[in-house]
CSV table of C-alpha atoms and ligand atoms in Angstrom, one decimal:
chain,number,residue,atom,x,y,z
A,244,MET,CA,19.7,-21.2,9.5
A,245,THR,CA,16.5,-23.2,9.2
A,246,ASN,CA,15.6,-25.1,5.7
A,247,PHE,CA,12.6,-24.5,3.9
A,248,SER,CA,10.7,-27.6,5.4
A,249,GLY,CA,10.7,-25.6,8.7
A,250,SER,CA,13.1,-28.0,10.5
A,251,LEU,CA,16.0,-26.8,12.3
A,252,SER,CA,18.5,-29.2,10.8
A,253,PRO,CA,21.0,-26.7,9.1
A,254,SER,CA,20.7,-26.5,5.2
A,255,ARG,CA,23.6,-27.9,3.1
A,256,VAL,CA,22.4,-25.9,0.3
A,257,PHE,CA,21.1,-22.3,1.6
A,258,ARG,CA,23.2,-19.9,3.7
A,259,ASP,CA,20.7,-17.1,3.7
A,260,VAL,CA,17.3,-17.8,2.1
A,261,ASN,CA,16.2,-13.9,2.3
A,262,VAL,CA,18.7,-13.3,-0.3
A,263,LEU,CA,16.7,-15.2,-2.6
A,264,SER,CA,13.2,-14.0,-1.7
A,265,PRO,CA,11.6,-11.8,-4.4
A,266,HIS,CA,11.7,-8.9,-1.8
A,267,PHE,CA,15.2,-8.7,-1.4
A,268,VAL,CA,17.0,-5.9,-3.1
A,269,PRO,CA,20.8,-6.4,-3.6
A,270,GLU,CA,23.2,-3.6,-3.1
A,271,ILE,CA,24.2,-3.7,-6.9
A,272,LEU,CA,21.8,-4.1,-9.6
A,273,PRO,CA,23.9,-5.4,-12.6
A,274,PHE,CA,22.8,-4.0,-16.0
A,275,ARG,CA,20.5,-1.5,-14.7
A,276,GLU,CA,23.2,1.3,-14.1
A,277,GLN,CA,22.2,3.1,-17.2
A,278,GLN,CA,18.5,3.1,-16.5
A,279,ILE,CA,19.2,4.2,-12.8
A,280,ASN,CA,21.1,7.1,-14.0
A,281,GLU,CA,18.4,8.1,-16.7
A,282,ILE,CA,15.8,8.1,-13.8
A,283,LYS,CA,18.0,10.1,-11.7
A,284,GLY,CA,18.5,12.6,-14.4
A,285,VAL,CA,14.8,13.1,-14.8
A,286,VAL,CA,13.8,13.6,-11.3
A,287,SER,CA,16.9,15.5,-10.2
A,288,SER,CA,15.4,18.8,-11.4
A,289,ALA,CA,13.2,18.7,-8.3
A,290,LEU,CA,16.3,19.4,-6.3
A,291,ASP,CA,16.6,22.6,-8.0
A,292,ASN,CA,12.9,23.1,-7.2
A,293,LYS,CA,12.0,22.6,-10.9
A,294,LYS,CA,9.1,20.3,-11.6
A,295,PRO,CA,10.5,17.2,-13.2
A,296,ARG,CA,9.1,16.1,-16.5
A,297,ASN,CA,6.6,13.2,-16.2
A,298,LEU,CA,8.4,9.8,-16.9
A,299,PHE,CA,6.8,6.5,-18.1
A,300,ILE,CA,8.8,3.4,-17.8
A,301,TYR,CA,7.8,0.3,-19.9
A,302,GLY,CA,9.3,-3.0,-19.8
A,303,LYS,CA,8.2,-6.8,-19.5
A,304,THR,CA,7.7,-8.4,-16.1
A,305,GLY,CA,10.8,-8.9,-14.2
A,306,SER,CA,13.0,-6.6,-16.2
A,307,GLY,CA,13.9,-4.8,-13.1
A,308,LYS,CA,11.5,-1.7,-13.2
A,309,THR,CA,10.3,-1.7,-9.7
A,310,VAL,CA,13.8,-2.2,-8.0
A,311,SER,CA,15.5,0.3,-10.1
A,312,VAL,CA,12.9,3.0,-9.2
A,313,LYS,CA,13.0,2.1,-5.6
A,314,ARG,CA,16.6,2.5,-5.5
A,315,VAL,CA,16.5,5.9,-7.1
A,316,MET,CA,13.9,6.7,-4.5
A,317,GLU,CA,16.1,5.7,-1.6
A,318,LEU,CA,18.8,7.9,-2.6
A,319,PHE,CA,16.6,10.7,-3.6
A,320,ASN,CA,14.5,10.9,-0.4
A,321,SER,CA,17.7,10.6,1.8
A,322,GLU,CA,19.2,13.8,0.1
A,323,THR,CA,16.3,16.2,0.0
A,324,PRO,CA,13.6,17.6,2.3
A,325,GLN,CA,12.3,20.0,-0.3
A,326,ALA,CA,11.3,17.1,-2.4
A,327,SER,CA,10.1,13.6,-2.1
A,328,MET,CA,9.1,10.5,-4.1
A,329,GLN,CA,6.3,8.4,-3.0
A,330,TYR,CA,5.9,4.8,-4.1
A,331,ILE,CA,2.4,3.6,-4.7
A,332,ASN,CA,1.5,0.3,-5.9
A,333,CYS,CA,-1.6,0.9,-8.1
A,334,ARG,CA,-2.6,-2.9,-7.9
A,335,ILE,CA,-3.7,-1.8,-4.3
A,336,TYR,CA,-4.4,1.7,-4.6
A,337,ASN,CA,-6.2,1.7,-7.9
A,338,SER,CA,-8.2,4.8,-8.0
A,339,ARG,CA,-7.6,8.7,-8.0
A,340,TYR,CA,-8.8,9.0,-4.6
A,341,ARG,CA,-6.8,6.0,-2.9
A,342,ILE,CA,-3.7,7.4,-4.7
A,343,LEU,CA,-4.0,10.9,-3.4
A,344,GLN,CA,-4.9,9.5,0.1
A,345,LYS,CA,-1.8,7.4,0.2
A,346,ALA,CA,0.5,10.1,-1.3
A,347,LEU,CA,-0.6,12.7,1.2
A,348,LYS,CA,-0.7,10.5,4.4
A,349,ASN,CA,2.9,10.9,5.1
A,350,PHE,CA,2.4,14.8,5.2
A,351,VAL,CA,-1.1,14.8,6.9
A,352,PRO,CA,-1.4,11.9,9.3
A,353,GLU,CA,-5.1,12.5,9.8
A,354,LEU,CA,-5.7,11.3,6.4
A,355,GLU,CA,-5.1,7.8,7.8
A,356,LYS,CA,-8.6,8.1,8.7
A,357,SER,CA,-11.2,7.9,5.8
A,358,GLY,CA,-14.2,9.9,5.1
A,359,PHE,CA,-12.3,12.9,3.5
A,360,GLY,CA,-13.6,14.1,0.3
A,361,LEU,CA,-11.7,14.3,-2.9
A,362,THR,CA,-11.7,18.2,-2.5
A,363,PHE,CA,-10.0,18.1,0.9
A,364,LEU,CA,-7.4,15.7,-0.6
A,365,TYR,CA,-6.9,18.2,-3.5
A,366,GLU,CA,-6.6,21.3,-1.4
A,367,LYS,CA,-3.9,19.5,1.0
A,368,MET,CA,-2.0,18.6,-2.1
A,369,ILE,CA,-2.1,22.3,-3.3
A,370,GLU,CA,-1.0,23.3,0.3
A,371,ILE,CA,1.9,20.9,0.5
A,372,ALA,CA,3.3,21.4,-2.9
A,373,GLY,CA,2.6,25.1,-2.6
A,374,LYS,CA,5.1,25.5,-0.1
A,375,GLY,CA,7.7,24.9,-2.6
A,376,HIS,CA,7.7,21.1,-2.2
A,377,GLN,CA,8.3,18.9,-5.4
A,378,LEU,CA,6.1,15.8,-4.9
A,379,ILE,CA,7.0,12.9,-7.3
A,380,LEU,CA,4.3,10.1,-7.3
A,381,ILE,CA,5.7,6.6,-8.5
A,382,LEU,CA,2.6,4.8,-10.0
A,383,ASP,CA,3.7,1.2,-10.2
A,384,GLU,CA,1.4,-0.8,-12.5
A,385,ILE,CA,-0.1,2.5,-13.4
A,386,ASP,CA,-2.4,0.5,-15.8
A,387,MET,CA,-4.3,-0.8,-13.0
A,388,ILE,CA,-5.8,2.7,-12.2
A,389,LYS,CA,-9.4,2.8,-13.0
A,390,ASP,CA,-9.7,6.4,-13.4
A,391,LEU,CA,-6.4,7.4,-14.7
A,392,ASP,CA,-7.6,10.2,-17.0
A,393,GLU,CA,-9.0,12.0,-14.1
A,394,LEU,CA,-6.1,11.5,-11.8
A,395,ILE,CA,-3.7,13.1,-14.6
A,396,TYR,CA,-6.3,15.7,-15.2
A,397,THR,CA,-6.4,16.5,-11.5
A,398,LEU,CA,-2.8,16.5,-11.3
A,399,THR,CA,-2.6,18.9,-14.3
A,400,ARG,CA,-5.1,21.1,-12.9
A,401,ALA,CA,-3.2,21.2,-9.4
A,402,ASN,CA,0.3,22.2,-11.0
A,403,ASP,CA,-1.7,25.2,-12.8
A,404,GLU,CA,-2.5,26.4,-9.4
A,405,ILE,CA,0.7,25.8,-7.7
A,406,LYS,CA,3.2,28.6,-7.9
A,407,THR,CA,6.5,27.2,-6.5
A,408,GLY,CA,6.4,23.5,-6.0
A,409,GLY,CA,4.8,20.6,-8.1
A,410,VAL,CA,3.5,17.2,-8.3
A,411,SER,CA,4.8,14.9,-11.2
A,412,ILE,CA,4.5,11.2,-12.2
A,413,VAL,CA,6.8,8.4,-12.6
A,414,GLY,CA,4.6,5.8,-14.2
A,415,ILE,CA,5.5,2.0,-14.6
A,416,SER,CA,3.8,-0.6,-16.6
A,417,ASN,CA,4.4,-3.9,-18.4
A,418,LYS,CA,1.3,-3.4,-20.7
A,419,LEU,CA,2.3,-1.8,-23.9
A,420,SER,CA,-1.3,-1.4,-25.2
A,421,PHE,CA,-2.8,0.3,-22.3
A,422,LYS,CA,-2.0,3.7,-23.5
A,423,ASP,CA,-4.5,3.3,-26.3
A,424,VAL,CA,-7.3,3.7,-24.0
A,425,LEU,CA,-6.1,7.0,-22.4
A,426,ASP,CA,-7.5,10.4,-23.4
A,427,PRO,CA,-5.0,11.9,-25.9
A,428,ARG,CA,-4.3,14.8,-23.4
A,429,SER,CA,-3.3,12.5,-20.6
A,430,LYS,CA,-1.1,10.4,-22.8
A,431,SER,CA,0.9,13.3,-24.1
A,432,SER,CA,1.2,14.5,-20.4
A,433,LEU,CA,2.1,11.0,-19.0
A,434,TYR,CA,4.7,10.3,-21.9
A,435,GLU,CA,6.8,13.4,-21.6
A,436,THR,CA,9.6,11.3,-21.3
A,437,GLU,CA,9.6,7.6,-22.0
A,438,MET,CA,12.0,4.8,-21.0
A,439,ILE,CA,12.2,1.2,-22.0
A,440,PHE,CA,13.7,-1.7,-19.9
A,441,PRO,CA,14.8,-4.4,-22.0
A,442,PRO,CA,14.3,-8.0,-20.9
A,443,TYR,CA,17.5,-9.6,-19.4
A,444,THR,CA,19.4,-12.0,-21.8
A,445,SER,CA,20.7,-15.4,-20.7
A,446,GLU,CA,24.2,-14.0,-20.1
A,447,GLN,CA,22.9,-11.1,-17.8
A,448,LEU,CA,20.6,-13.6,-15.9
A,449,ARG,CA,23.6,-15.8,-15.3
A,450,GLU,CA,25.3,-12.8,-13.8
A,451,ILE,CA,22.4,-11.9,-11.6
A,452,LEU,CA,21.9,-15.5,-10.6
A,453,LYS,CA,25.6,-15.8,-9.7
A,454,GLN,CA,25.4,-12.8,-7.5
A,455,ARG,CA,22.4,-14.2,-5.3
A,456,ALA,CA,24.0,-17.6,-5.3
A,457,THR,CA,27.3,-16.2,-3.8
A,458,SER,CA,25.4,-14.7,-0.8
A,459,GLY,CA,22.3,-16.8,-0.6
A,460,LEU,CA,23.8,-20.3,-1.2
A,461,GLN,CA,26.6,-22.4,0.7
A,462,LYS,CA,30.0,-22.5,-0.9
A,463,ASP,CA,30.0,-24.6,-4.1
A,464,ALA,CA,26.2,-25.4,-3.6
A,465,ILE,CA,25.5,-25.0,-7.3
A,466,ASP,CA,27.0,-26.0,-10.3
A,467,GLN,CA,27.9,-23.6,-12.9
A,468,SER,CA,26.2,-25.7,-15.5
A,469,ALA,CA,22.9,-25.4,-13.2
A,470,ILE,CA,23.4,-21.4,-13.3
A,471,ASN,CA,23.6,-21.4,-16.9
A,472,LEU,CA,20.5,-23.8,-17.3
A,473,THR,CA,18.3,-21.6,-15.0
A,474,ALA,CA,19.3,-18.6,-17.2
A,475,ALA,CA,18.7,-20.1,-20.4
A,476,ILE,CA,15.4,-21.4,-19.3
A,477,THR,CA,14.5,-18.0,-18.1
A,478,ALA,CA,15.7,-16.5,-21.2
A,479,GLN,CA,13.1,-18.5,-23.0
A,480,GLU,CA,10.4,-17.2,-20.5
A,481,ASN,CA,10.8,-13.4,-21.5
A,482,GLY,CA,14.0,-13.0,-19.4
A,483,ASP,CA,12.0,-12.5,-16.2
A,484,ALA,CA,14.6,-12.1,-13.4
A,485,ARG,CA,11.8,-12.9,-10.8
A,486,TYR,CA,11.1,-16.3,-12.6
A,487,ALA,CA,14.9,-17.1,-12.5
A,488,LEU,CA,15.1,-16.4,-8.9
A,489,LYS,CA,11.9,-18.6,-8.2
A,490,LEU,CA,13.7,-21.4,-10.1
A,491,LEU,CA,17.0,-21.0,-8.2
A,492,PHE,CA,15.2,-21.1,-4.9
A,493,LYS,CA,12.9,-24.0,-5.8
A,494,ALA,CA,15.9,-25.9,-7.2
A,495,GLY,CA,17.6,-25.3,-3.8
A,496,GLU,CA,14.7,-26.6,-2.0
A,497,MET,CA,14.5,-29.7,-4.2
A,498,ALA,CA,18.2,-30.5,-3.2
A,499,ASP,CA,17.7,-29.7,0.2
A,500,GLN,CA,14.5,-32.2,0.4
A,501,THR,CA,16.6,-35.1,-1.0
A,502,GLY,CA,19.5,-34.4,1.0
A,503,ARG,CA,21.8,-33.2,-1.5
A,504,ASN,CA,24.5,-30.6,-0.9
A,505,LYS,CA,24.4,-29.3,-4.5
A,506,ILE,CA,22.0,-28.0,-7.1
A,507,THR,CA,22.7,-29.6,-10.3
A,508,ASP,CA,20.6,-29.7,-13.7
A,509,GLU,CA,18.5,-32.2,-12.5
A,510,GLU,CA,17.2,-30.0,-9.8
A,511,VAL,CA,16.7,-27.3,-11.9
A,512,GLU,CA,14.6,-29.4,-14.4
A,513,LEU,CA,12.5,-30.6,-11.4
A,514,ALA,CA,12.1,-27.0,-10.0
A,515,ARG,CA,11.0,-25.9,-13.6
A,516,LYS,CA,8.0,-28.1,-13.6
A,517,ARG,CA,7.1,-27.1,-10.2
A,518,VAL,CA,7.3,-23.4,-10.8
A,519,ASP,CA,5.5,-23.5,-14.1
A,520,ILE,CA,2.7,-25.3,-12.3
A,521,ASP,CA,2.6,-22.8,-9.6
A,522,LEU,CA,2.5,-20.1,-12.0
A,523,ALA,CA,-0.3,-21.8,-14.1
A,524,SER,CA,-2.4,-22.4,-10.9
A,525,GLU,CA,-2.2,-18.6,-10.1
A,526,THR,CA,-3.4,-17.8,-13.6
A,527,ILE,CA,-6.2,-20.2,-13.6
A,528,ALA,CA,-7.4,-19.1,-10.1
A,529,THR,CA,-8.2,-15.7,-11.9
A,530,LEU,CA,-10.2,-17.4,-14.8
A,531,PRO,CA,-13.9,-17.0,-15.0
A,532,GLU,CA,-15.8,-20.3,-14.5
A,533,ASN,CA,-16.5,-21.3,-18.1
A,534,HIS,CA,-12.9,-20.7,-19.0
A,535,GLN,CA,-12.1,-23.3,-16.2
A,536,LEU,CA,-14.7,-25.8,-17.4
A,537,VAL,CA,-13.3,-25.8,-20.9
A,538,LEU,CA,-9.7,-26.2,-19.4
A,539,TYR,CA,-11.3,-29.0,-17.3
A,540,ALA,CA,-12.7,-30.7,-20.6
A,541,ILE,CA,-9.3,-30.5,-22.5
A,542,SER,CA,-7.2,-32.0,-19.4
A,543,ASN,CA,-9.8,-34.7,-19.0
A,544,ILE,CA,-9.7,-36.0,-22.7
A,545,SER,CA,-5.8,-35.3,-22.7
A,546,LEU,CA,-5.5,-37.7,-19.8
A,547,ASN,CA,-8.2,-40.3,-20.3
A,548,GLY,CA,-7.8,-40.4,-24.1
A,549,SER,CA,-9.8,-39.4,-26.9
A,550,ARG,CA,-13.1,-41.3,-28.0
A,551,TYR,CA,-12.6,-41.0,-31.7
A,552,ALA,CA,-9.8,-38.8,-32.8
A,553,ARG,CA,-7.2,-41.5,-32.8
A,554,LEU,CA,-7.8,-42.3,-36.4
A,555,GLU,CA,-7.1,-38.9,-37.7
A,556,ILE,CA,-4.7,-37.8,-35.1
A,557,GLU,CA,-2.0,-35.6,-37.0
A,558,GLU,CA,0.3,-34.8,-34.2
A,559,GLU,CA,0.8,-36.2,-30.6
A,560,GLY,CA,-1.3,-34.7,-27.9
A,561,PHE,CA,-3.6,-32.3,-30.1
A,562,LEU,CA,-7.3,-32.8,-29.7
A,563,PHE,CA,-10.3,-32.1,-31.9
A,564,SER,CA,-12.3,-28.9,-31.2
A,565,GLY,CA,-15.7,-30.5,-31.5
A,566,GLU,CA,-14.6,-33.4,-29.1
A,567,VAL,CA,-13.8,-30.9,-26.6
A,568,TYR,CA,-16.9,-28.9,-26.9
A,569,GLU,CA,-19.1,-32.0,-26.3
A,570,GLU,CA,-16.9,-32.9,-23.4
A,571,TYR,CA,-17.2,-29.4,-22.1
A,572,GLU,CA,-21.1,-29.8,-22.3
A,573,ARG,CA,-20.8,-33.0,-20.4
A,574,VAL,CA,-18.9,-31.3,-17.6
A,575,CYS,CA,-21.2,-28.4,-17.4
A,576,LYS,CA,-24.3,-30.9,-17.1
A,577,ARG,CA,-22.4,-32.9,-14.3
A,578,SER,CA,-22.0,-29.3,-12.4
A,579,HIS,CA,-25.7,-28.4,-13.2
A,580,LYS,CA,-24.3,-25.3,-15.4
A,581,ARG,CA,-25.5,-24.5,-18.7
A,582,ALA,CA,-22.9,-24.7,-21.5
A,583,ARG,CA,-22.5,-21.4,-23.4
A,584,SER,CA,-22.7,-21.6,-27.3
A,585,VAL,CA,-19.8,-22.6,-29.7
A,586,ARG,CA,-19.2,-19.1,-30.4
A,587,TRP,CA,-18.3,-18.3,-26.9
A,588,TYR,CA,-16.5,-21.6,-26.5
A,589,HIS,CA,-14.3,-20.2,-29.2
A,590,GLU,CA,-13.7,-17.0,-27.3
A,591,TYR,CA,-12.6,-19.1,-24.2
A,592,LEU,CA,-10.1,-20.9,-26.4
A,593,SER,CA,-8.5,-17.9,-27.7
A,594,ASP,CA,-8.3,-16.6,-24.3
A,595,LEU,CA,-6.6,-19.9,-22.7
A,596,GLU,CA,-4.3,-19.8,-25.5
A,597,MET,CA,-3.3,-16.1,-24.9
A,598,LEU,CA,-2.6,-17.1,-21.3
A,599,GLY,CA,-0.3,-19.9,-22.6
A,600,LEU,CA,-2.5,-22.4,-21.0
A,601,ILE,CA,-3.2,-24.3,-24.2
A,602,THR,CA,-2.0,-24.0,-27.9
A,603,THR,CA,-4.3,-24.3,-30.9
A,604,LYS,CA,-3.8,-24.9,-34.6
A,605,MET,CA,-5.9,-25.7,-37.7
A,606,SER,CA,-6.0,-29.0,-39.1
A,607,SER,CA,-5.1,-29.8,-42.6
A,608,LYS,CA,-8.1,-30.7,-44.7
A,609,GLY,CA,-9.2,-34.3,-43.2
A,610,VAL,CA,-12.2,-36.3,-43.2
A,611,ARG,CA,-14.0,-33.8,-41.6
A,612,GLY,CA,-12.7,-30.7,-43.2
A,613,HIS,CA,-10.5,-28.0,-41.5
A,614,THR,CA,-11.0,-27.9,-37.7
A,615,THR,CA,-9.5,-26.6,-34.7
A,616,LEU,CA,-6.9,-28.7,-32.8
A,617,ILE,CA,-6.1,-28.1,-29.2
A,618,LYS,CA,-3.1,-29.2,-26.9
A,619,LEU,CA,-2.7,-28.7,-23.2
A,620,GLY,CA,0.5,-26.6,-22.5
A,621,HIS,CA,0.9,-28.4,-19.1
A,622,ASP,CA,0.6,-31.8,-17.5
A,623,ALA,CA,-3.2,-32.7,-17.8
A,624,LYS,CA,-3.1,-34.4,-14.2
A,625,ASP,CA,-1.8,-31.1,-12.7
A,626,ILE,CA,-4.3,-29.1,-14.6
A,627,LEU,CA,-7.2,-31.3,-13.8
A,628,ALA,CA,-6.4,-31.4,-10.1
A,629,ILE,CA,-6.1,-27.3,-10.0
A,630,VAL,CA,-9.2,-26.8,-11.7
A,631,GLY,CA,-11.0,-29.6,-9.9
A,632,LYS,CA,-10.2,-27.7,-6.7
A,633,ASN,CA,-11.2,-24.5,-8.0
A,634,THR,CA,-14.6,-25.6,-9.4
A,635,GLY,CA,-15.4,-28.4,-6.9
A,636,LEU,CA,-15.6,-30.9,-9.8
B,146,LIG,N1,19.6,-6.1,-12.3
B,146,LIG,C1,19.0,-7.1,-11.3
B,146,LIG,N2,20.1,-7.3,-10.4
B,146,LIG,C2,19.6,-8.3,-9.4
B,146,LIG,N3,18.4,-8.6,-9.1
B,146,LIG,C3,17.5,-8.0,-10.0
B,146,LIG,C4,17.6,-7.3,-11.2
B,146,LIG,N4,16.7,-7.1,-11.9
B,146,LIG,C5,15.7,-7.5,-11.1
B,146,LIG,N5,16.0,-8.1,-10.1
B,146,LIG,C6,15.4,-8.9,-9.1
B,146,LIG,O1,14.3,-9.5,-9.9
B,146,LIG,C7,12.9,-9.5,-9.3
B,146,LIG,C8,12.1,-8.8,-10.2
B,146,LIG,O2,12.4,-7.5,-10.4
B,146,LIG,P1,11.3,-6.2,-10.4
B,146,LIG,O3,12.0,-4.9,-10.3
B,146,LIG,O4,10.3,-6.6,-9.5
B,146,LIG,O5,10.8,-6.3,-12.1
B,146,LIG,P2,9.6,-5.6,-12.7
B,146,LIG,O6,9.3,-4.5,-11.8
B,146,LIG,O7,10.2,-5.2,-14.0
B,146,LIG,O8,8.6,-6.7,-13.0
B,146,LIG,C9,13.1,-8.9,-8.2
B,146,LIG,O9,13.2,-9.8,-7.2
B,146,LIG,C10,14.6,-8.1,-8.2
B,146,LIG,O10,15.2,-7.9,-7.1
B,147,LIG,MG1,7.3,-4.3,-10.9
């Protein structure tokens, strides 16, 4: 077994790194038996050649939605030739056209080539389902589809035309508010059946981590206390199992790099900082330029000290909004950009806060009246380096 740095010396911590990767799906998915059974219940009518009701699954990131549905799909597809579940990641296949093309490719290999019109796809779908096939489309991250109303409309129309088979949807999303933008008719069609995946609790995460540690790590390579800490930290972060696994993986890497043979609380704490920075970096990379420049200004003052806020500072680490705006203007000037108005600047602040990159609060009435106070959510040096790299500052 190679360790993470790629060297061939055997790891004293890891037994099988694949088990800890986000792509690994364990045989048993603890705490999701009920959800898996419910999904089976919905899709099983396809086995009697009845069109299943559409199903909508909601749950926060890392609550096991994708793995659970994929587990049902494996069982389902091995059982029945007259019905099939097709998994579609809508982050990649994000339009009606691409989804239909992807879904029908397995039946009509020539669709691998592009250039077919929507009508052609539509007719193929009717032909396939019309032979008595029950086609179930799993639309993971369904909120990413640009023309979902049109897709649902097309499927509804197809179902009206098809006599013996049918096409139905299992939609998955972690965005609760996305249904508000849907046409009322699509909404009621999509939400025929609804299911919620609750986030994992700290106790449940312990169990999930233990399961992975047993097969992924060397014997006794992790303290019970380190497992508990990983679970507790993750429970605070919305119970995201993916985060828990990342943390475990990183902590193992930390232990390996320092030549230890055991993951302790110390490695978990270090890993947490690393993982948080990695996640922040991913978030920041998707931000428009002005947001990044504001973030840069905040980090810069946080790191190099405030010029005049000290006198009135109320709480460690909070900066005055006005001072940050001035710094933002300087940063813009330096990179030959025009600073946006204060009104926009407040928009940026509120976006940054939503993403957890900063926190803000109102000051109590001081010398200059009420003002917004801003604090960076991460280490200023780290953020400065990330934004600096993105923007060339
Ligand atoms: N009950 C569980 N038992 C073991 N591993 C799980 C469980 N639930 C989720 N995971 C793991 O956590 C990660 C995130 O799960 P995923 O299904 O992708 O979450 P979601 O789709 O809800 O964001 C995956 O690597 C998955 O294998
Ligand atoms: Mg998912």
